[in-house]
């Protein structure tokens, strides 16, 4: 439930309500709005009656949140969440593009790719240091050496780094190097991992599971927010259907659906969503048209030699062409592409 305070309520009033709620076993989440303060309380609703909070002069109303996801819901926060990372803001008017290889393979590869995507207008460098693979014989990533190479690429180009964390034992290590922690599709319901990344102060990109429903996805985000980390972004990366031509079916209806139900930013991954490089640019444009706050795509200097996902990776030239088209579309929609040439 949420407790909406009247305009003018101060720190002392908030503290009194927090103490009352804590004594009854509620978990408290404070949302400081421009005009009003909202207190989210998660716990046994039947115990709220004894508190009679609406009798307090500075309480405007107490509203139950009926959806199973509480903190993720627009009922808890009506305005969009803006996630600040360095000098950038995700979730506002600007559209951000995250780009880079599926896997960090070598220093030369990641540095070359970083310079190329930066020149084309990307603001974040993506790259996998730890790679969960279907086959135990496939390339599993360079691990900490890959993280060091991503950090070096950030130092050279100024691009911020997003990379995946796959194990609770590696959260602290990955958080040391990365600016955004990615939870991959396979780990969307790895609740121990969700609880662990919630302890960090790093933004989290939460990918949708291959067969996850909207509610299951939002409940996974709820785990992270309930743990105290409100810097969560959804990432639509396609779901498994009966179609075999594409790697997944990219469900762009989730962009407006999420935005109507939740205040968190939405990113789209057309690379994993299609599995074919020639489908990535049109689906990236479709994602922007649907209202996405950003896209994340795979770019490799030599896709034909990539150790993973070469089939769905753009070359630097193809990426630059896509960025030019995205900029034109975004301008028509009144949303600039952050980092794009003007």
Short mmCIF file of N, CA and C in Angstrom, two decimals, residues 100-244:
data_model
loop_
_atom_site.label_atom_id
_atom_site.label_comp_id
_atom_site.label_asym_id
_atom_site.label_seq_id
_atom_site.Cartn_x
_atom_site.Cartn_y
_atom_site.Cartn_z
N UNK A 100 28.31 -3.14 -28.69
CA UNK A 100 29.58 -3.82 -28.52
C UNK A 100 29.44 -5.30 -28.82
N UNK A 101 30.50 -6.04 -28.70
CA UNK A 101 30.47 -7.47 -29.05
C UNK A 101 29.75 -8.31 -28.02
N UNK A 102 29.29 -9.46 -28.45
CA UNK A 102 28.69 -10.42 -27.52
C UNK A 102 29.71 -10.79 -26.45
N UNK A 103 30.93 -11.12 -26.88
CA UNK A 103 31.99 -11.53 -25.97
C UNK A 103 33.23 -10.67 -26.16
N UNK A 104 33.88 -10.34 -25.06
CA UNK A 104 35.19 -9.71 -25.14
C UNK A 104 36.20 -10.81 -25.48
N UNK A 105 36.83 -10.68 -26.64
CA UNK A 105 37.71 -11.74 -27.12
C UNK A 105 39.19 -11.38 -26.97
N UNK A 106 39.52 -10.10 -27.16
CA UNK A 106 40.91 -9.66 -27.10
C UNK A 106 40.94 -8.16 -26.90
N UNK A 107 42.11 -7.63 -26.54
CA UNK A 107 42.26 -6.19 -26.36
C UNK A 107 42.01 -5.47 -27.67
N UNK A 108 42.61 -5.97 -28.75
CA UNK A 108 42.45 -5.30 -30.06
C UNK A 108 40.99 -5.25 -30.47
N UNK A 109 40.28 -6.35 -30.26
CA UNK A 109 38.87 -6.41 -30.68
C UNK A 109 38.00 -5.43 -29.92
N UNK A 110 38.13 -5.38 -28.58
CA UNK A 110 37.23 -4.54 -27.80
C UNK A 110 37.59 -3.05 -27.95
N UNK A 111 38.88 -2.73 -28.06
CA UNK A 111 39.27 -1.34 -28.24
C UNK A 111 38.81 -0.83 -29.60
N UNK A 112 39.00 -1.62 -30.64
CA UNK A 112 38.55 -1.22 -31.98
C UNK A 112 37.04 -1.02 -32.02
N UNK A 113 36.31 -1.94 -31.42
CA UNK A 113 34.85 -1.84 -31.42
C UNK A 113 34.39 -0.62 -30.62
N UNK A 114 35.03 -0.38 -29.49
CA UNK A 114 34.65 0.76 -28.64
C UNK A 114 34.80 2.07 -29.39
N UNK A 115 35.92 2.25 -30.08
CA UNK A 115 36.12 3.48 -30.85
C UNK A 115 35.08 3.62 -31.96
N UNK A 116 34.77 2.50 -32.60
CA UNK A 116 33.82 2.53 -33.72
C UNK A 116 32.41 2.91 -33.26
N UNK A 117 31.95 2.29 -32.19
CA UNK A 117 30.58 2.58 -31.74
C UNK A 117 30.48 3.97 -31.12
N UNK A 118 31.58 4.42 -30.48
CA UNK A 118 31.60 5.78 -29.94
C UNK A 118 31.49 6.80 -31.07
N UNK A 119 32.24 6.58 -32.13
CA UNK A 119 32.20 7.50 -33.28
C UNK A 119 30.82 7.55 -33.91
N UNK A 120 30.10 6.43 -33.89
CA UNK A 120 28.77 6.38 -34.50
C UNK A 120 27.68 6.93 -33.59
N UNK A 121 27.99 7.12 -32.29
CA UNK A 121 27.00 7.75 -31.41
C UNK A 121 26.54 6.94 -30.22
N UNK A 122 27.13 5.78 -29.97
CA UNK A 122 26.76 5.00 -28.78
C UNK A 122 27.25 5.71 -27.53
N UNK A 123 26.55 5.51 -26.43
CA UNK A 123 26.97 6.09 -25.15
C UNK A 123 27.43 5.03 -24.16
N UNK A 124 27.12 3.76 -24.43
CA UNK A 124 27.53 2.68 -23.55
C UNK A 124 28.18 1.57 -24.38
N UNK A 125 29.20 0.96 -23.81
CA UNK A 125 29.88 -0.18 -24.44
C UNK A 125 29.41 -1.45 -23.76
N UNK A 126 28.84 -2.36 -24.55
CA UNK A 126 28.45 -3.66 -24.02
C UNK A 126 29.48 -4.70 -24.43
N UNK A 127 29.63 -5.71 -23.60
CA UNK A 127 30.56 -6.79 -23.91
C UNK A 127 30.54 -7.81 -22.79
N UNK A 128 30.55 -9.08 -23.14
CA UNK A 128 30.46 -10.13 -22.15
C UNK A 128 31.83 -10.61 -21.69
N UNK A 129 32.07 -10.54 -20.39
CA UNK A 129 33.30 -11.10 -19.81
C UNK A 129 33.03 -12.50 -19.26
N UNK A 130 31.83 -12.68 -18.71
CA UNK A 130 31.35 -14.00 -18.26
C UNK A 130 30.21 -14.39 -19.19
N UNK A 131 30.31 -15.54 -19.83
CA UNK A 131 29.30 -15.93 -20.82
C UNK A 131 28.64 -17.26 -20.45
N UNK A 132 27.37 -17.22 -20.04
CA UNK A 132 26.64 -18.48 -19.83
C UNK A 132 26.26 -19.05 -21.19
N UNK A 133 26.72 -20.21 -21.52
CA UNK A 133 26.48 -20.79 -22.84
C UNK A 133 25.72 -22.11 -22.73
N UNK A 134 24.90 -22.39 -23.73
CA UNK A 134 24.12 -23.62 -23.73
C UNK A 134 25.03 -24.85 -23.72
N UNK A 135 26.13 -24.77 -24.49
CA UNK A 135 27.06 -25.89 -24.55
C UNK A 135 28.22 -25.67 -23.58
N UNK A 136 28.60 -26.69 -22.81
CA UNK A 136 29.75 -26.54 -21.91
C UNK A 136 31.07 -26.41 -22.66
N UNK A 137 31.05 -26.71 -23.97
CA UNK A 137 32.27 -26.66 -24.77
C UNK A 137 32.45 -25.32 -25.48
N UNK A 138 31.43 -24.46 -25.41
CA UNK A 138 31.50 -23.16 -26.07
C UNK A 138 32.34 -22.19 -25.23
N UNK A 139 32.79 -21.12 -25.87
CA UNK A 139 33.61 -20.09 -25.21
C UNK A 139 32.85 -19.49 -24.03
N UNK A 140 33.47 -19.50 -22.86
CA UNK A 140 32.81 -19.07 -21.63
C UNK A 140 33.20 -17.67 -21.18
N UNK A 141 34.06 -17.01 -21.96
CA UNK A 141 34.44 -15.64 -21.62
C UNK A 141 35.81 -15.55 -20.97
N UNK A 142 36.39 -14.34 -20.99
CA UNK A 142 37.71 -14.10 -20.42
C UNK A 142 37.66 -13.79 -18.93
N UNK A 143 36.46 -13.68 -18.39
CA UNK A 143 36.24 -13.42 -16.97
C UNK A 143 36.92 -12.11 -16.53
N UNK A 144 37.72 -12.11 -15.46
CA UNK A 144 38.23 -10.83 -14.96
C UNK A 144 39.12 -10.13 -15.98
N UNK A 145 39.85 -10.88 -16.78
CA UNK A 145 40.66 -10.25 -17.82
C UNK A 145 39.78 -9.48 -18.79
N UNK A 146 38.60 -10.03 -19.10
CA UNK A 146 37.65 -9.33 -19.96
C UNK A 146 37.13 -8.06 -19.31
N UNK A 147 36.89 -8.11 -18.01
CA UNK A 147 36.45 -6.92 -17.28
C UNK A 147 37.51 -5.83 -17.33
N UNK A 148 38.76 -6.22 -17.19
CA UNK A 148 39.85 -5.24 -17.24
C UNK A 148 39.94 -4.60 -18.63
N UNK A 149 39.70 -5.38 -19.66
CA UNK A 149 39.75 -4.83 -21.03
C UNK A 149 38.59 -3.87 -21.26
N UNK A 150 37.42 -4.18 -20.72
CA UNK A 150 36.28 -3.26 -20.82
C UNK A 150 36.60 -1.94 -20.11
N UNK A 151 37.21 -2.04 -18.94
CA UNK A 151 37.58 -0.84 -18.20
C UNK A 151 38.61 -0.02 -18.97
N UNK A 152 39.52 -0.69 -19.64
CA UNK A 152 40.52 0.01 -20.45
C UNK A 152 39.86 0.72 -21.63
N UNK A 153 38.90 0.05 -22.25
CA UNK A 153 38.16 0.67 -23.36
C UNK A 153 37.38 1.89 -22.88
N UNK A 154 36.82 1.81 -21.68
CA UNK A 154 36.13 2.97 -21.11
C UNK A 154 37.09 4.13 -20.91
N UNK A 155 38.29 3.82 -20.43
CA UNK A 155 39.30 4.85 -20.19
C UNK A 155 39.70 5.54 -21.50
N UNK A 156 39.80 4.78 -22.57
CA UNK A 156 40.21 5.32 -23.87
C UNK A 156 39.12 6.13 -24.55
N UNK A 157 37.87 5.70 -24.42
CA UNK A 157 36.79 6.29 -25.22
C UNK A 157 35.81 7.14 -24.42
N UNK A 158 35.72 6.91 -23.11
CA UNK A 158 34.72 7.60 -22.31
C UNK A 158 33.38 6.91 -22.29
N UNK A 159 33.24 5.81 -23.02
CA UNK A 159 32.00 5.04 -23.00
C UNK A 159 31.84 4.35 -21.65
N UNK A 160 30.64 4.38 -21.11
CA UNK A 160 30.37 3.64 -19.88
C UNK A 160 30.13 2.17 -20.23
N UNK A 161 30.34 1.29 -19.27
CA UNK A 161 30.37 -0.15 -19.54
C UNK A 161 29.17 -0.86 -18.94
N UNK A 162 28.55 -1.72 -19.76
CA UNK A 162 27.52 -2.63 -19.29
C UNK A 162 27.97 -4.04 -19.59
N UNK A 163 27.91 -4.92 -18.58
CA UNK A 163 28.31 -6.31 -18.78
C UNK A 163 27.50 -7.20 -17.86
N UNK A 164 27.44 -8.47 -18.21
CA UNK A 164 26.58 -9.41 -17.49
C UNK A 164 27.28 -10.02 -16.29
N UNK A 165 26.52 -10.19 -15.22
CA UNK A 165 26.98 -10.96 -14.07
C UNK A 165 26.12 -12.22 -14.00
N UNK A 166 26.77 -13.36 -13.85
CA UNK A 166 26.04 -14.63 -13.96
C UNK A 166 26.03 -15.43 -12.66
N UNK A 167 26.80 -15.01 -11.66
CA UNK A 167 26.93 -15.79 -10.44
C UNK A 167 26.98 -14.86 -9.24
N UNK A 168 26.33 -15.26 -8.15
CA UNK A 168 26.34 -14.43 -6.95
C UNK A 168 27.76 -14.20 -6.44
N UNK A 169 28.67 -15.13 -6.71
CA UNK A 169 30.04 -15.00 -6.24
C UNK A 169 30.82 -13.92 -6.98
N UNK A 170 30.30 -13.51 -8.15
CA UNK A 170 31.03 -12.55 -8.97
C UNK A 170 30.43 -11.15 -8.93
N UNK A 171 29.37 -10.94 -8.17
CA UNK A 171 28.69 -9.64 -8.19
C UNK A 171 29.62 -8.51 -7.78
N UNK A 172 30.34 -8.69 -6.69
CA UNK A 172 31.23 -7.63 -6.21
C UNK A 172 32.33 -7.35 -7.23
N UNK A 173 32.87 -8.40 -7.84
CA UNK A 173 33.93 -8.23 -8.84
C UNK A 173 33.43 -7.47 -10.06
N UNK A 174 32.30 -7.88 -10.60
CA UNK A 174 31.76 -7.22 -11.80
C UNK A 174 31.36 -5.79 -11.49
N UNK A 175 30.79 -5.57 -10.32
CA UNK A 175 30.38 -4.22 -9.93
C UNK A 175 31.58 -3.29 -9.81
N UNK A 176 32.74 -3.83 -9.49
CA UNK A 176 33.96 -3.03 -9.38
C UNK A 176 34.36 -2.43 -10.72
N UNK A 177 34.10 -3.16 -11.80
CA UNK A 177 34.52 -2.72 -13.13
C UNK A 177 33.41 -2.07 -13.95
N UNK A 178 32.17 -2.51 -13.78
CA UNK A 178 31.08 -2.11 -14.68
C UNK A 178 30.30 -0.92 -14.15
N UNK A 179 29.65 -0.21 -15.07
CA UNK A 179 28.76 0.90 -14.71
C UNK A 179 27.31 0.44 -14.61
N UNK A 180 26.96 -0.59 -15.39
CA UNK A 180 25.64 -1.21 -15.34
C UNK A 180 25.83 -2.72 -15.27
N UNK A 181 25.11 -3.37 -14.38
CA UNK A 181 25.14 -4.83 -14.30
C UNK A 181 23.96 -5.40 -15.06
N UNK A 182 24.23 -6.34 -15.94
CA UNK A 182 23.17 -6.98 -16.72
C UNK A 182 22.82 -8.33 -16.13
N UNK A 183 21.53 -8.56 -15.95
CA UNK A 183 21.02 -9.89 -15.58
C UNK A 183 20.48 -10.51 -16.86
N UNK A 184 21.10 -11.59 -17.29
CA UNK A 184 20.72 -12.22 -18.54
C UNK A 184 19.40 -12.95 -18.46
N UNK A 185 18.88 -13.30 -19.63
CA UNK A 185 17.57 -13.95 -19.71
C UNK A 185 17.52 -15.24 -18.90
N UNK A 186 18.60 -16.02 -18.93
CA UNK A 186 18.61 -17.28 -18.19
C UNK A 186 18.53 -17.08 -16.68
N UNK A 187 18.92 -15.89 -16.23
CA UNK A 187 18.97 -15.63 -14.79
C UNK A 187 17.85 -14.73 -14.30
N UNK A 188 16.85 -14.47 -15.14
CA UNK A 188 15.80 -13.54 -14.73
C UNK A 188 15.12 -13.97 -13.44
N UNK A 189 14.99 -15.26 -13.22
CA UNK A 189 14.37 -15.76 -12.01
C UNK A 189 15.37 -16.48 -11.10
N UNK A 190 16.63 -16.09 -11.22
CA UNK A 190 17.64 -16.54 -10.26
C UNK A 190 17.55 -15.59 -9.06
N UNK A 191 16.66 -15.91 -8.14
CA UNK A 191 16.31 -14.98 -7.08
C UNK A 191 17.47 -14.68 -6.13
N UNK A 192 18.38 -15.62 -5.96
CA UNK A 192 19.55 -15.35 -5.12
C UNK A 192 20.43 -14.29 -5.78
N UNK A 193 20.57 -14.37 -7.11
CA UNK A 193 21.36 -13.38 -7.83
C UNK A 193 20.67 -12.01 -7.80
N UNK A 194 19.35 -12.00 -7.96
CA UNK A 194 18.60 -10.74 -7.91
C UNK A 194 18.78 -10.06 -6.55
N UNK A 195 18.72 -10.85 -5.49
CA UNK A 195 18.89 -10.29 -4.15
C UNK A 195 20.30 -9.75 -3.95
N UNK A 196 21.27 -10.40 -4.58
CA UNK A 196 22.66 -9.97 -4.41
C UNK A 196 22.94 -8.67 -5.16
N UNK A 197 22.46 -8.55 -6.39
CA UNK A 197 22.70 -7.30 -7.13
C UNK A 197 21.92 -6.14 -6.51
N UNK A 198 20.86 -6.47 -5.77
CA UNK A 198 20.10 -5.42 -5.09
C UNK A 198 20.94 -4.72 -4.03
N UNK A 199 21.99 -5.40 -3.57
CA UNK A 199 22.85 -4.82 -2.53
C UNK A 199 23.86 -3.82 -3.09
N UNK A 200 24.02 -3.80 -4.41
CA UNK A 200 24.98 -2.89 -5.02
C UNK A 200 24.33 -1.53 -5.25
N UNK A 201 25.14 -0.55 -5.54
CA UNK A 201 24.61 0.77 -5.90
C UNK A 201 24.67 0.99 -7.40
N UNK A 202 24.75 -0.10 -8.16
CA UNK A 202 24.85 -0.02 -9.61
C UNK A 202 23.50 -0.22 -10.27
N UNK A 203 23.23 0.49 -11.38
CA UNK A 203 22.01 0.24 -12.15
C UNK A 203 21.99 -1.20 -12.68
N UNK A 204 20.80 -1.75 -12.80
CA UNK A 204 20.63 -3.14 -13.22
C UNK A 204 19.78 -3.19 -14.50
N UNK A 205 20.29 -3.86 -15.52
CA UNK A 205 19.51 -4.13 -16.73
C UNK A 205 18.98 -5.54 -16.63
N UNK A 206 17.66 -5.68 -16.50
CA UNK A 206 17.02 -6.98 -16.27
C UNK A 206 16.40 -7.48 -17.57
N UNK A 207 17.01 -8.50 -18.16
CA UNK A 207 16.49 -9.06 -19.40
C UNK A 207 15.32 -10.00 -19.13
N UNK A 208 14.42 -10.03 -20.07
CA UNK A 208 13.25 -10.90 -19.97
C UNK A 208 13.62 -12.35 -20.25
N UNK A 209 13.10 -13.25 -19.44
CA UNK A 209 13.35 -14.67 -19.66
C UNK A 209 12.70 -15.15 -20.95
N UNK A 210 13.24 -16.19 -21.57
CA UNK A 210 12.74 -16.67 -22.86
C UNK A 210 11.26 -17.04 -22.87
N UNK A 211 10.72 -17.44 -21.71
CA UNK A 211 9.31 -17.83 -21.63
C UNK A 211 8.57 -17.05 -20.55
N UNK A 212 9.12 -15.93 -20.14
CA UNK A 212 8.56 -15.19 -19.01
C UNK A 212 7.35 -14.35 -19.41
N UNK A 213 6.34 -14.36 -18.57
CA UNK A 213 5.20 -13.48 -18.76
C UNK A 213 5.56 -12.08 -18.26
N UNK A 214 4.72 -11.12 -18.61
CA UNK A 214 4.92 -9.75 -18.15
C UNK A 214 4.96 -9.68 -16.63
N UNK A 215 4.03 -10.37 -15.98
CA UNK A 215 3.97 -10.32 -14.52
C UNK A 215 5.20 -10.96 -13.89
N UNK A 216 5.66 -12.08 -14.42
CA UNK A 216 6.86 -12.73 -13.88
C UNK A 216 8.07 -11.82 -14.01
N UNK A 217 8.17 -11.13 -15.12
CA UNK A 217 9.28 -10.21 -15.37
C UNK A 217 9.25 -9.05 -14.38
N UNK A 218 8.06 -8.50 -14.16
CA UNK A 218 7.93 -7.39 -13.23
C UNK A 218 8.19 -7.84 -11.79
N UNK A 219 7.81 -9.06 -11.46
CA UNK A 219 8.08 -9.57 -10.12
C UNK A 219 9.58 -9.77 -9.91
N UNK A 220 10.31 -10.12 -10.97
CA UNK A 220 11.76 -10.23 -10.85
C UNK A 220 12.37 -8.87 -10.55
N UNK A 221 11.86 -7.83 -11.20
CA UNK A 221 12.32 -6.47 -10.91
C UNK A 221 11.96 -6.09 -9.48
N UNK A 222 10.83 -6.57 -9.00
CA UNK A 222 10.39 -6.29 -7.64
C UNK A 222 11.40 -6.81 -6.62
N UNK A 223 11.99 -7.98 -6.90
CA UNK A 223 13.01 -8.53 -6.01
C UNK A 223 14.16 -7.55 -5.83
N UNK A 224 14.60 -6.95 -6.93
CA UNK A 224 15.74 -6.03 -6.86
C UNK A 224 15.36 -4.76 -6.11
N UNK A 225 14.19 -4.22 -6.41
CA UNK A 225 13.76 -2.99 -5.74
C UNK A 225 13.47 -3.25 -4.26
N UNK A 226 12.90 -4.40 -3.96
CA UNK A 226 12.62 -4.73 -2.57
C UNK A 226 13.91 -4.85 -1.76
N UNK A 227 15.00 -5.17 -2.45
CA UNK A 227 16.30 -5.26 -1.79
C UNK A 227 16.98 -3.92 -1.61
N UNK A 228 16.33 -2.85 -2.10
CA UNK A 228 16.86 -1.51 -1.87
C UNK A 228 17.48 -0.83 -3.07
N UNK A 229 17.55 -1.52 -4.22
CA UNK A 229 18.13 -0.93 -5.42
C UNK A 229 17.00 -0.53 -6.36
N UNK A 230 16.77 0.76 -6.51
CA UNK A 230 15.68 1.25 -7.35
C UNK A 230 16.13 1.56 -8.77
N UNK A 231 17.40 1.33 -9.07
CA UNK A 231 17.94 1.64 -10.40
C UNK A 231 17.81 0.43 -11.32
N UNK A 232 16.60 0.15 -11.73
CA UNK A 232 16.32 -1.05 -12.54
C UNK A 232 15.77 -0.64 -13.90
N UNK A 233 16.26 -1.32 -14.94
CA UNK A 233 15.75 -1.14 -16.30
C UNK A 233 15.30 -2.49 -16.84
N UNK A 234 14.16 -2.50 -17.50
CA UNK A 234 13.71 -3.70 -18.20
C UNK A 234 14.41 -3.79 -19.54
N UNK A 235 14.66 -5.01 -20.02
CA UNK A 235 15.21 -5.21 -21.36
C UNK A 235 14.43 -6.30 -22.07
N UNK A 236 13.65 -5.91 -23.07
CA UNK A 236 12.94 -6.87 -23.92
C UNK A 236 13.94 -7.42 -24.94
N UNK A 237 14.12 -8.76 -24.93
CA UNK A 237 15.09 -9.39 -25.83
C UNK A 237 14.49 -10.58 -26.59
N UNK A 238 13.16 -10.58 -26.65
CA UNK A 238 12.50 -11.64 -27.40
C UNK A 238 12.13 -12.82 -26.54
N UNK A 239 11.09 -13.52 -26.95
CA UNK A 239 10.63 -14.71 -26.25
C UNK A 239 10.59 -15.89 -27.20
N UNK A 240 10.54 -17.07 -26.64
CA UNK A 240 10.53 -18.29 -27.45
C UNK A 240 9.10 -18.60 -27.89
N UNK A 241 8.91 -18.72 -29.19
CA UNK A 241 7.61 -19.09 -29.75
C UNK A 241 7.81 -20.26 -30.72
N UNK A 242 6.78 -20.55 -31.52
CA UNK A 242 6.91 -21.67 -32.47
C UNK A 242 7.70 -21.27 -33.72
N UNK A 243 8.02 -19.98 -33.88
CA UNK A 243 8.76 -19.52 -35.05
C UNK A 243 10.23 -19.95 -34.97
N UNK A 244 10.77 -20.46 -36.07
CA UNK A 244 12.15 -20.93 -36.09
C UNK A 244 13.06 -20.09 -36.98
#
